[in-house]
CSV table of C-alpha atoms in Angstrom, one decimal:
chain,number,residue,atom,x,y,z
A,21,MET,CA,6.7,24.9,40.7
A,22,GLU,CA,3.9,27.1,39.4
A,23,GLU,CA,6.6,28.2,36.6
A,24,PHE,CA,6.6,24.2,35.1
A,25,ARG,CA,3.2,23.3,36.2
A,26,PHE,CA,1.3,26.8,34.0
A,27,PRO,CA,3.5,25.8,30.2
A,28,SER,CA,2.3,21.7,30.5
A,29,ALA,CA,-1.3,22.7,31.3
A,30,ARG,CA,-0.6,24.7,28.3
A,31,LEU,CA,0.7,22.2,26.4
A,32,ALA,CA,-1.8,19.5,27.6
A,33,GLU,CA,-4.2,22.4,26.5
A,34,ALA,CA,-2.7,21.4,22.9
A,35,LEU,CA,-2.9,18.9,22.6
A,36,ASP,CA,-7.1,17.8,23.5
A,37,ASP,CA,-7.1,20.7,20.6
A,38,ALA,CA,-5.2,18.8,17.9
A,39,LEU,CA,-7.5,15.1,18.7
A,40,ARG,CA,-11.0,17.4,18.5
A,41,VAL,CA,-8.8,18.7,14.9
A,42,ALA,CA,-8.2,15.4,14.5
A,43,ALA,CA,-11.3,13.5,14.6
A,44,ARG,CA,-13.7,16.1,13.0
A,45,VAL,CA,-10.7,16.0,9.8
A,46,GLU,CA,-11.4,12.0,10.4
A,47,MET,CA,-14.9,11.8,10.8
A,48,SER,CA,-15.8,14.4,7.9
A,49,GLU,CA,-13.4,12.6,5.9
A,50,SER,CA,-15.1,9.5,6.7
A,51,SER,CA,-19.0,11.1,5.9
A,52,GLY,CA,-17.1,12.4,2.0
A,53,ARG,CA,-16.2,8.6,1.2
A,54,SER,CA,-19.4,7.0,1.9
A,55,ARG,CA,-20.7,9.7,0.1
A,56,ALA,CA,-18.2,9.5,-3.4
A,57,GLU,CA,-19.3,5.7,-2.6
A,58,GLY,CA,-22.7,6.1,-2.8
A,59,GLY,CA,-22.7,8.6,-5.7
A,60,VAL,CA,-23.6,11.8,-3.9
A,61,LEU,CA,-22.4,14.8,-4.7
């Protein structure tokens, strides 16, 4: 059973990391857009 649990735990960890990176990219993109709209570089 451990052999089945370990990969799924690794997969959940990888998905969690991917979601964090996606959220970070989304936040930096939206702040970049608002800066561009405000004309501040």
